[in-house]
PDB file of C-alpha atoms in Angstrom:
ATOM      1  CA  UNK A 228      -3.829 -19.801  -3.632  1.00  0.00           C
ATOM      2  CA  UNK A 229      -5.869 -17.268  -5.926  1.00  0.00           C
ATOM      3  CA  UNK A 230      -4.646 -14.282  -3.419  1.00  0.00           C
ATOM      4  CA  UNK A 231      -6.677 -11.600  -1.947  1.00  0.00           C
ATOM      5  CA  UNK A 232     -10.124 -11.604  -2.820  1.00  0.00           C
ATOM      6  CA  UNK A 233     -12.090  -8.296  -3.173  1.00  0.00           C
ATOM      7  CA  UNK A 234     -15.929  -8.163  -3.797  1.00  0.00           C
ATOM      8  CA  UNK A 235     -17.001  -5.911  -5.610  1.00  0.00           C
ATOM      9  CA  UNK A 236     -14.832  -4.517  -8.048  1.00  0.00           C
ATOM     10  CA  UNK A 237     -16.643  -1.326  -9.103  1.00  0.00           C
ATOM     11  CA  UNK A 238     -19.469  -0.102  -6.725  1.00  0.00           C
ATOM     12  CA  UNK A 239     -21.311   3.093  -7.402  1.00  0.00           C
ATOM     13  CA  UNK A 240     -23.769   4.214  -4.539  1.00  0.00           C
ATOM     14  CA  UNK A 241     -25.983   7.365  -3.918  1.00  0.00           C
ATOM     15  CA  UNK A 242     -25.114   9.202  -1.657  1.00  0.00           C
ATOM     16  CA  UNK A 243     -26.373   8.105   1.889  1.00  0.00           C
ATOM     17  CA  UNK A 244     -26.651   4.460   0.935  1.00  0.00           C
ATOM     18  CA  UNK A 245     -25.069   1.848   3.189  1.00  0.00           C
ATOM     19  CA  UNK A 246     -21.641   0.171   1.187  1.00  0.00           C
ATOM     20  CA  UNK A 247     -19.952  -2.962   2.223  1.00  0.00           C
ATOM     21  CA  UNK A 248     -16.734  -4.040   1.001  1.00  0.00           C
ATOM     22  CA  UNK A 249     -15.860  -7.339   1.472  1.00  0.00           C
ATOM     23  CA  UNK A 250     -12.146  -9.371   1.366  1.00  0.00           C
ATOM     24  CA  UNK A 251     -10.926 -13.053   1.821  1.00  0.00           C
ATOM     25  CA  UNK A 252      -7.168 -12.983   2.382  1.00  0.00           C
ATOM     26  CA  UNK A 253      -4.882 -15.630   1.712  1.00  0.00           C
ATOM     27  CA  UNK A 254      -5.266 -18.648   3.447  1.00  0.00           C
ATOM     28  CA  UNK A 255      -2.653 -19.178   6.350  1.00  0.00           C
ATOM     29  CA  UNK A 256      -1.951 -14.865   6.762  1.00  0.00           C
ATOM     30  CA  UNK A 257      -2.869 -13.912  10.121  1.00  0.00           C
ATOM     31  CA  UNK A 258      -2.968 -10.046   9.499  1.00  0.00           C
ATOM     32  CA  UNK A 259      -5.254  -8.194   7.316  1.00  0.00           C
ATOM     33  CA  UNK A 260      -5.371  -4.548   6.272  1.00  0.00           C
ATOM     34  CA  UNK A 261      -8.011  -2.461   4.393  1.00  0.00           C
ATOM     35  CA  UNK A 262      -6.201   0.559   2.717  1.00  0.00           C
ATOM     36  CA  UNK A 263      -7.755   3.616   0.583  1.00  0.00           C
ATOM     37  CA  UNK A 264      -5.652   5.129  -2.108  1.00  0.00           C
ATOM     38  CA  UNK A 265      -6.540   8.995  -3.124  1.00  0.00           C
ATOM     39  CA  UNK A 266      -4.384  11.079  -5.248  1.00  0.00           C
ATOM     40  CA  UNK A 267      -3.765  13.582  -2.075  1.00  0.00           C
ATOM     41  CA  UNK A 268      -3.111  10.562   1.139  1.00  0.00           C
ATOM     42  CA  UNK A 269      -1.669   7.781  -1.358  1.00  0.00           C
ATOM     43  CA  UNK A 270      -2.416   4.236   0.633  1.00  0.00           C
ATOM     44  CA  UNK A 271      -3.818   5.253   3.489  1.00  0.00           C
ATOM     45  CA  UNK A 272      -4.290   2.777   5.906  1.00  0.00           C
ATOM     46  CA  UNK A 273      -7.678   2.679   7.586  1.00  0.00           C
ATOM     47  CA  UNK A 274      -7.526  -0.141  10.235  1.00  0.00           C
ATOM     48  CA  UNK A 275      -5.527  -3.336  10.844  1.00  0.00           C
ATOM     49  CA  UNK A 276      -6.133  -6.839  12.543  1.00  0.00           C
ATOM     50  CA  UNK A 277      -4.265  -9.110  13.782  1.00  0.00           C
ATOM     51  CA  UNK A 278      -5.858 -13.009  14.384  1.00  0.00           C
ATOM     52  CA  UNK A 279      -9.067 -11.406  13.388  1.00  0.00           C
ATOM     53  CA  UNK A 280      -8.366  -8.503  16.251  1.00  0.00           C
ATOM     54  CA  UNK A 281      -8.819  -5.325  15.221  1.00  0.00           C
ATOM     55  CA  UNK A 282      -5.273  -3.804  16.290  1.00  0.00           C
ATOM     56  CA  UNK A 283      -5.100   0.130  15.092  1.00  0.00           C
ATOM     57  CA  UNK A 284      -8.347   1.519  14.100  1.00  0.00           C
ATOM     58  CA  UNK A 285      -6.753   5.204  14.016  1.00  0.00           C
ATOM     59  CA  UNK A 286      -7.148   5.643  10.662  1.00  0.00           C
ATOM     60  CA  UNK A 287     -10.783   4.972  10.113  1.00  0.00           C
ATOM     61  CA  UNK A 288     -11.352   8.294   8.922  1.00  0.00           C
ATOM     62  CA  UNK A 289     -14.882   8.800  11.169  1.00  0.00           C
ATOM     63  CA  UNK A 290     -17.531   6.955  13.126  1.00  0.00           C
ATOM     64  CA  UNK A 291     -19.310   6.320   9.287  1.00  0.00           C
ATOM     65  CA  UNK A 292     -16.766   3.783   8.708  1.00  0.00           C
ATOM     66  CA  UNK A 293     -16.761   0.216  10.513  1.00  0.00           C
ATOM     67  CA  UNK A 294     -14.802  -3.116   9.714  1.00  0.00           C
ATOM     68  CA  UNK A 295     -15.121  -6.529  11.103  1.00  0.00           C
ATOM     69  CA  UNK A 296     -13.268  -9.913  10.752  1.00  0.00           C
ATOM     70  CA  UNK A 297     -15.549 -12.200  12.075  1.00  0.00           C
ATOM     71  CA  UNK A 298     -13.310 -15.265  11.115  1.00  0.00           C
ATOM     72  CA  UNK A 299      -9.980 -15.481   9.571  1.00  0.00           C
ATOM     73  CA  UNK A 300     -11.354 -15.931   6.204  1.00  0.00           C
ATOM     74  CA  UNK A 301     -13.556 -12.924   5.974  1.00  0.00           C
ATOM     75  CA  UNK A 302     -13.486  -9.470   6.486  1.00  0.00           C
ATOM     76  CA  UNK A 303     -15.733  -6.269   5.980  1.00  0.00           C
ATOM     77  CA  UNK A 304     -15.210  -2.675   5.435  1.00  0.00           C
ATOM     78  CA  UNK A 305     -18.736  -0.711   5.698  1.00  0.00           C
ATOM     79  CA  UNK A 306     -19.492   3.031   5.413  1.00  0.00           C
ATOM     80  CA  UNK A 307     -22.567   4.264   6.242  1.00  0.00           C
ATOM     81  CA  UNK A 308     -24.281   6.902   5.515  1.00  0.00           C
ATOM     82  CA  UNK A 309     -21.294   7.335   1.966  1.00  0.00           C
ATOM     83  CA  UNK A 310     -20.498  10.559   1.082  1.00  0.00           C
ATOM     84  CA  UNK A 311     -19.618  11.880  -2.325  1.00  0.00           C
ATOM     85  CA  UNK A 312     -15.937  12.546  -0.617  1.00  0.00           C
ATOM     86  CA  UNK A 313     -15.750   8.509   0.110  1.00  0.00           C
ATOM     87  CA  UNK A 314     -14.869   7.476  -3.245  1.00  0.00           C
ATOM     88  CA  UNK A 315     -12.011   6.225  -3.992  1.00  0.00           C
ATOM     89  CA  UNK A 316      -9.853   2.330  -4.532  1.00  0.00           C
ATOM     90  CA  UNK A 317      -9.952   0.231  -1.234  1.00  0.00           C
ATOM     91  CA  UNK A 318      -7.557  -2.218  -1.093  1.00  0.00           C
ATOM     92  CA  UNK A 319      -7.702  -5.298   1.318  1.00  0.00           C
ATOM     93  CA  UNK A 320      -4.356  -6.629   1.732  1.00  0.00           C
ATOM     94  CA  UNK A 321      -2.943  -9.787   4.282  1.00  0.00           C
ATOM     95  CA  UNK A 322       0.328 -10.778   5.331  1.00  0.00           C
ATOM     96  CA  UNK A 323       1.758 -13.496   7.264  1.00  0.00           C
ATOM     97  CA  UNK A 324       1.935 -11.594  10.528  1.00  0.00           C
ATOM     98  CA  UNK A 325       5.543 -11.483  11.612  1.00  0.00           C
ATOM     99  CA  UNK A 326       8.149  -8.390  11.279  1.00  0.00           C
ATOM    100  CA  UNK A 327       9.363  -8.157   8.263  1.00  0.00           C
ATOM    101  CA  UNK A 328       7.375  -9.299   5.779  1.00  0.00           C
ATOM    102  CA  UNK A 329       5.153  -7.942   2.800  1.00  0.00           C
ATOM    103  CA  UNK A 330       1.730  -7.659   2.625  1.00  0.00           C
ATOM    104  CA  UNK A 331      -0.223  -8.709  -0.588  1.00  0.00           C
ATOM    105  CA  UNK A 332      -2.984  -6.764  -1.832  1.00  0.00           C
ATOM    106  CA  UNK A 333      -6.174  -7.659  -3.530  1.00  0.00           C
ATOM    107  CA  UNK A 334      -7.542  -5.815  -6.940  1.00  0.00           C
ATOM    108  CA  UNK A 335      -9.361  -2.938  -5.006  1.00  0.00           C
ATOM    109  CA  UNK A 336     -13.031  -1.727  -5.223  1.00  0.00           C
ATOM    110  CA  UNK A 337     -13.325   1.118  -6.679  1.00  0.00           C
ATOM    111  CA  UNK A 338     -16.359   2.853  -4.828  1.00  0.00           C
ATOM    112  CA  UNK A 339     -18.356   5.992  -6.646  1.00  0.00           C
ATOM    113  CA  UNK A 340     -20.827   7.796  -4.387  1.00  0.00           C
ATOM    114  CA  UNK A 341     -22.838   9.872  -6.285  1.00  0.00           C
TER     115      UNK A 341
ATOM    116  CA  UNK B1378       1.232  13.889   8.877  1.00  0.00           C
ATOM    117  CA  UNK B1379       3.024  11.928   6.361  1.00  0.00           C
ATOM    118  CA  UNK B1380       5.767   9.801   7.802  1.00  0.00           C
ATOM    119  CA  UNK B1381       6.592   8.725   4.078  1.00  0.00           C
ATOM    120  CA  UNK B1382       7.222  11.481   1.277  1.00  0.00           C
ATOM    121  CA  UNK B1383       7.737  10.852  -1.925  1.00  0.00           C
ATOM    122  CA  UNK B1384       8.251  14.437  -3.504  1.00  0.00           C
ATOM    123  CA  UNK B1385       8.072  13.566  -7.291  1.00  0.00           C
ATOM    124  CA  UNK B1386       4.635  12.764  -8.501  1.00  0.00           C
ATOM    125  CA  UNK B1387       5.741  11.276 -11.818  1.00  0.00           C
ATOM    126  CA  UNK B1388       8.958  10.260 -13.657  1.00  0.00           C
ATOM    127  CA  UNK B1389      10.204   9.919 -17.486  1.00  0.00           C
ATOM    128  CA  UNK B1390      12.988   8.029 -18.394  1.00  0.00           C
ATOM    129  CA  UNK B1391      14.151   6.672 -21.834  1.00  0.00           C
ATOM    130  CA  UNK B1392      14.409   3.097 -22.653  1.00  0.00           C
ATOM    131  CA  UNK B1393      17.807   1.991 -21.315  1.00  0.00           C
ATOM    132  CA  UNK B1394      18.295   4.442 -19.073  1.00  0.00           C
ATOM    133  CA  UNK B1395      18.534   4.173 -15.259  1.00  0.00           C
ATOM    134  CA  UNK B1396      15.596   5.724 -13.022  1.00  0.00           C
ATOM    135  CA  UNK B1397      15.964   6.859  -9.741  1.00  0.00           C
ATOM    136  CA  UNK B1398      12.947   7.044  -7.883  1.00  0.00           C
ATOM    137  CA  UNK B1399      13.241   8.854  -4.042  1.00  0.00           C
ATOM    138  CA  UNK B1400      11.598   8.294  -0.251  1.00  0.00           C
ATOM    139  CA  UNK B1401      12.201  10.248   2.507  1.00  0.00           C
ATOM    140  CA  UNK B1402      10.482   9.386   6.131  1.00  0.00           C
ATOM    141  CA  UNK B1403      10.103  11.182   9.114  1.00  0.00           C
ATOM    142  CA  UNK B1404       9.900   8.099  11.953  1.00  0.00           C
ATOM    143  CA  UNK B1405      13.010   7.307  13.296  1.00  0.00           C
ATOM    144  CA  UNK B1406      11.655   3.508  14.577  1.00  0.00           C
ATOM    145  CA  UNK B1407      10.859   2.642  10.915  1.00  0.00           C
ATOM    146  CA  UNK B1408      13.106  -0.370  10.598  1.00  0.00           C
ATOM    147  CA  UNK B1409      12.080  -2.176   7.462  1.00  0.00           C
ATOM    148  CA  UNK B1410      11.328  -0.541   3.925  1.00  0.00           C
ATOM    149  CA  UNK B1411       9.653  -1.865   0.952  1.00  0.00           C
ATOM    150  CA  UNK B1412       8.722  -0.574  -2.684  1.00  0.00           C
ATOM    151  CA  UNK B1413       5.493  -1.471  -4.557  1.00  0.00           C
ATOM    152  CA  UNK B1414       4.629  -1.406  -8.102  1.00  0.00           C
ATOM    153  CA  UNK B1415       0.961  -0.767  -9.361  1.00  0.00           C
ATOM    154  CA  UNK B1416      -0.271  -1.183 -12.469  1.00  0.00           C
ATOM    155  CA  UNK B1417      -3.802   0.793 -13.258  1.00  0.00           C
ATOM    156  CA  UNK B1418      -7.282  -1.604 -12.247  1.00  0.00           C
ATOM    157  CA  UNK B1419      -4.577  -3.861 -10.071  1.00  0.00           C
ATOM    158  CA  UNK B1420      -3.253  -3.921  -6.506  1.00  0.00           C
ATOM    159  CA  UNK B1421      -0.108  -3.458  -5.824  1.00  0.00           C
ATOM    160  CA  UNK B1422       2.676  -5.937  -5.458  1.00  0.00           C
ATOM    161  CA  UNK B1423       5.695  -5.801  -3.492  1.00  0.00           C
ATOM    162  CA  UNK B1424       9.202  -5.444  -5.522  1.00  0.00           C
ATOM    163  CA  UNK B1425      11.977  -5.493  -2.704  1.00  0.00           C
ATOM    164  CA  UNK B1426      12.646  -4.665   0.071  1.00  0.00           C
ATOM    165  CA  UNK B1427      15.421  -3.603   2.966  1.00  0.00           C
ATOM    166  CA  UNK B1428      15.878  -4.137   6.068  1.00  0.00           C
ATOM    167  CA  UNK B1429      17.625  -0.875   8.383  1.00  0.00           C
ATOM    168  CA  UNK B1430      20.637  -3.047   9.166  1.00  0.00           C
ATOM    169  CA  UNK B1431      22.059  -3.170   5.467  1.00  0.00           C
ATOM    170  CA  UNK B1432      22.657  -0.248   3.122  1.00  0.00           C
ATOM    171  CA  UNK B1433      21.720  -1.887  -0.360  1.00  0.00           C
ATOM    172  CA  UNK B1434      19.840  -4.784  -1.614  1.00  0.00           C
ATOM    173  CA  UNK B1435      19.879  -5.696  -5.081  1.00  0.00           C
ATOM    174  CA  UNK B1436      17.617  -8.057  -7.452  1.00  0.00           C
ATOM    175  CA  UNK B1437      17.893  -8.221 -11.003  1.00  0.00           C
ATOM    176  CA  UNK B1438      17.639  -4.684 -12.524  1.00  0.00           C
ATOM    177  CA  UNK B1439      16.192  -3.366  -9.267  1.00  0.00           C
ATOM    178  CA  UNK B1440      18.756  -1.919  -6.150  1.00  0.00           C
ATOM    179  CA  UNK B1441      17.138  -0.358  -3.685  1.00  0.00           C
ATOM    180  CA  UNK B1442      19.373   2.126  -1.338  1.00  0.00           C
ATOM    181  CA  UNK B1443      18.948   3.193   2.716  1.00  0.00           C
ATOM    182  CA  UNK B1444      20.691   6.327   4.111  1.00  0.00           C
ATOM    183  CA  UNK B1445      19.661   5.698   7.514  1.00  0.00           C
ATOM    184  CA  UNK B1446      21.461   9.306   8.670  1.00  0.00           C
ATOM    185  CA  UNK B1447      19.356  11.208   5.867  1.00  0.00           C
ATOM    186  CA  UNK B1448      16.153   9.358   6.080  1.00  0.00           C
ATOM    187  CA  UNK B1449      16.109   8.602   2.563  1.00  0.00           C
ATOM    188  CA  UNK B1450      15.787   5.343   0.478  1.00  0.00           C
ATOM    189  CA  UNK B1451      16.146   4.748  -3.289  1.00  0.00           C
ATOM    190  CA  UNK B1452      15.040   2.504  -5.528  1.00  0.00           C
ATOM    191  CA  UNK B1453      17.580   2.229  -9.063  1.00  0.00           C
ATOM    192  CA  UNK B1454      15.922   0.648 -12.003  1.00  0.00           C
ATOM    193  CA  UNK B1455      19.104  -0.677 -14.127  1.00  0.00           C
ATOM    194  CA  UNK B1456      18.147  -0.320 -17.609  1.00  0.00           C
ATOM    195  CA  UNK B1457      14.502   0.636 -17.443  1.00  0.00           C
ATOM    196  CA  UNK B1458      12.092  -1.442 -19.885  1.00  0.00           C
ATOM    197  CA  UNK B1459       8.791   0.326 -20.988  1.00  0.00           C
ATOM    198  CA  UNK B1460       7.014  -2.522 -18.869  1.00  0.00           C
ATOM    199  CA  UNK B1461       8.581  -0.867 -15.792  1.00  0.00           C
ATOM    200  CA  UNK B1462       5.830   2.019 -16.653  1.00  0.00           C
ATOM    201  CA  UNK B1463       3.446   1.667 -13.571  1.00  0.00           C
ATOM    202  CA  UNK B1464       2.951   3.536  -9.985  1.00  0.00           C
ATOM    203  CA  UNK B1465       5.817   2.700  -8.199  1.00  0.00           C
ATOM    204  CA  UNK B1466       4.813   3.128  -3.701  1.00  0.00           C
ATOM    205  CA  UNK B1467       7.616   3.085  -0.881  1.00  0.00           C
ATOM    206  CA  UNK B1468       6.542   1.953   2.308  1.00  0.00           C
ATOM    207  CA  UNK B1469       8.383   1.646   5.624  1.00  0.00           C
ATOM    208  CA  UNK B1470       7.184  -0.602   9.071  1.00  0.00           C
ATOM    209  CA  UNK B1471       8.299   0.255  12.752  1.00  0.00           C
ATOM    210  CA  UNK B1472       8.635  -3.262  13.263  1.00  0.00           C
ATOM    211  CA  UNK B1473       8.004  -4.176  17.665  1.00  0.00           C
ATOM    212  CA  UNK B1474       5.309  -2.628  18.648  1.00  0.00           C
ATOM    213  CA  UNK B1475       3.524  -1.652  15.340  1.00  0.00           C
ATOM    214  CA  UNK B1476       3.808  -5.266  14.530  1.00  0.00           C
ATOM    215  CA  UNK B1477       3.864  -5.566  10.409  1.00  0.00           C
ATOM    216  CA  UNK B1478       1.221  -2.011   9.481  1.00  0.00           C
ATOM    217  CA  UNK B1479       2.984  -0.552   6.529  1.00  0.00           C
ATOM    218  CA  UNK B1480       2.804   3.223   6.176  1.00  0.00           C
ATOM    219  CA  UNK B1481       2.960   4.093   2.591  1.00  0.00           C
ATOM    220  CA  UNK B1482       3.672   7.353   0.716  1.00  0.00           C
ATOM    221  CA  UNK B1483       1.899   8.523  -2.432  1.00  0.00           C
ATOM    222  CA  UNK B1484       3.929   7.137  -5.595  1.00  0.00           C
ATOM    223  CA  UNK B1485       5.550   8.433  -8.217  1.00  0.00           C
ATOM    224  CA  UNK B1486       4.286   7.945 -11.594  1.00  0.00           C
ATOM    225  CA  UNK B1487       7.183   5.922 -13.799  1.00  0.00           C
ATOM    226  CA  UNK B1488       7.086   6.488 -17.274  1.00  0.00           C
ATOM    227  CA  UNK B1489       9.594   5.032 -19.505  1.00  0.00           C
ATOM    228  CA  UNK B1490       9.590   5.824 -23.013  1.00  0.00           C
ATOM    229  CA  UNK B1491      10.698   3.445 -26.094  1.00  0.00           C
TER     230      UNK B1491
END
């Protein structure tokens, strides 16, 4: 399996453009994640699904973000309007589902909003 | 509110040496803790891991140690190689009822020195 797949790796938007992040996870993981790593927060998770149900939202930091898993192979992170205080690494990562086990990450996009 | 601290931003060992890198959390149901290692441009990847009903777990040069009582966990990096240099995350999981969302703190810089 080639892992998590994050699209695209570097994204630079003005500011009050739409963004969409996309991520495949691994094949056969039933729980996805997208993260966003600042220097202040560290990973900070945004939302989690479970079966392609979104679980915990709470972290979604505000009505500009949205995220969708319309299948098990697909999932999207949008922000709209972006903000220059968006930017920052977002990390999809997918684990297997069940307590106990680790979650494997993708690359990142690394989203600039000018 | 950060459930998982990790109060040294970076770290600088010498080549040989051990290094000690520190998590403290706040949630009593967190059950099941894990460290990450990130290399700049990649995602991170899981390391080891612990479970709350053992004390130590050990694999290869890394031991990672849980003091349940203090809320503290420790990763020991027996000798430390220069490729060991890299962002180094704990993260902990409240297993039932959370199902398998990691909450992660926000790393601590490891650089080890030739």
């Amino acid at each position: 399996d080639a892992g998590v797949i994050q699209s695209p790796r570097h994204e630079v938007t003005e500011m009050g453009q739409e963004v969409t992040l996309r991520c495949k996870p691994i094949s056969g993981h039933n729980s996805l994640f997208w993260y966003r790593q600042t220097m202040m927060r560290g990973l900070e998770l945004l939302i989690y699904f479970n079966n392609n149900v979104p679980i915990d939202d709470s972290g979604m930091p505000e009505d500009r973000f949205s995220a969708k898993m319309p299948n098990a192979s697909f999932s999207t992170l949008k922000i709209q309007p972006s903000e220059p205080r968006d930017s920052a690494v977002y990390f999809c990562a997918s684990s297997l589902g069940y307590l106990n086990t680790e979650a494997f990450f993708g690359q990142g996009t690394r989203l600039t909003v000018v | 509110d950060q459930q998982v601290k990790q109060n040294s931003p970076s770290l600088s060992v010498q080549e040989g040496r051990i290094s000690i890198l520190n998590c403290d959390y706040t949630n009593s149901m967190f059950d099941y803790f894990l460290w990450y290692k990130k290399y700049p441009a990649e995602g991170p990847t899981f390391l080891i891991s612990i479970s709350s009903i053992k004390d130590k777990n050990e694999d290869g040069r890394f031991t990672v140690f849980l003091n349940k009582s203090a809320k503290h966990l420790s990763l020991h990096i027996v000798p430390s190689q220069p490729g060991d240099s890299a962002v180094y995350f704990c993260a902990a999981s409240a297993g039932y009822g959370s199902g398998d969302k990691l909450t992660f703190g926000t790393g601590t810089r490891l650089a080890v020195r030739p």
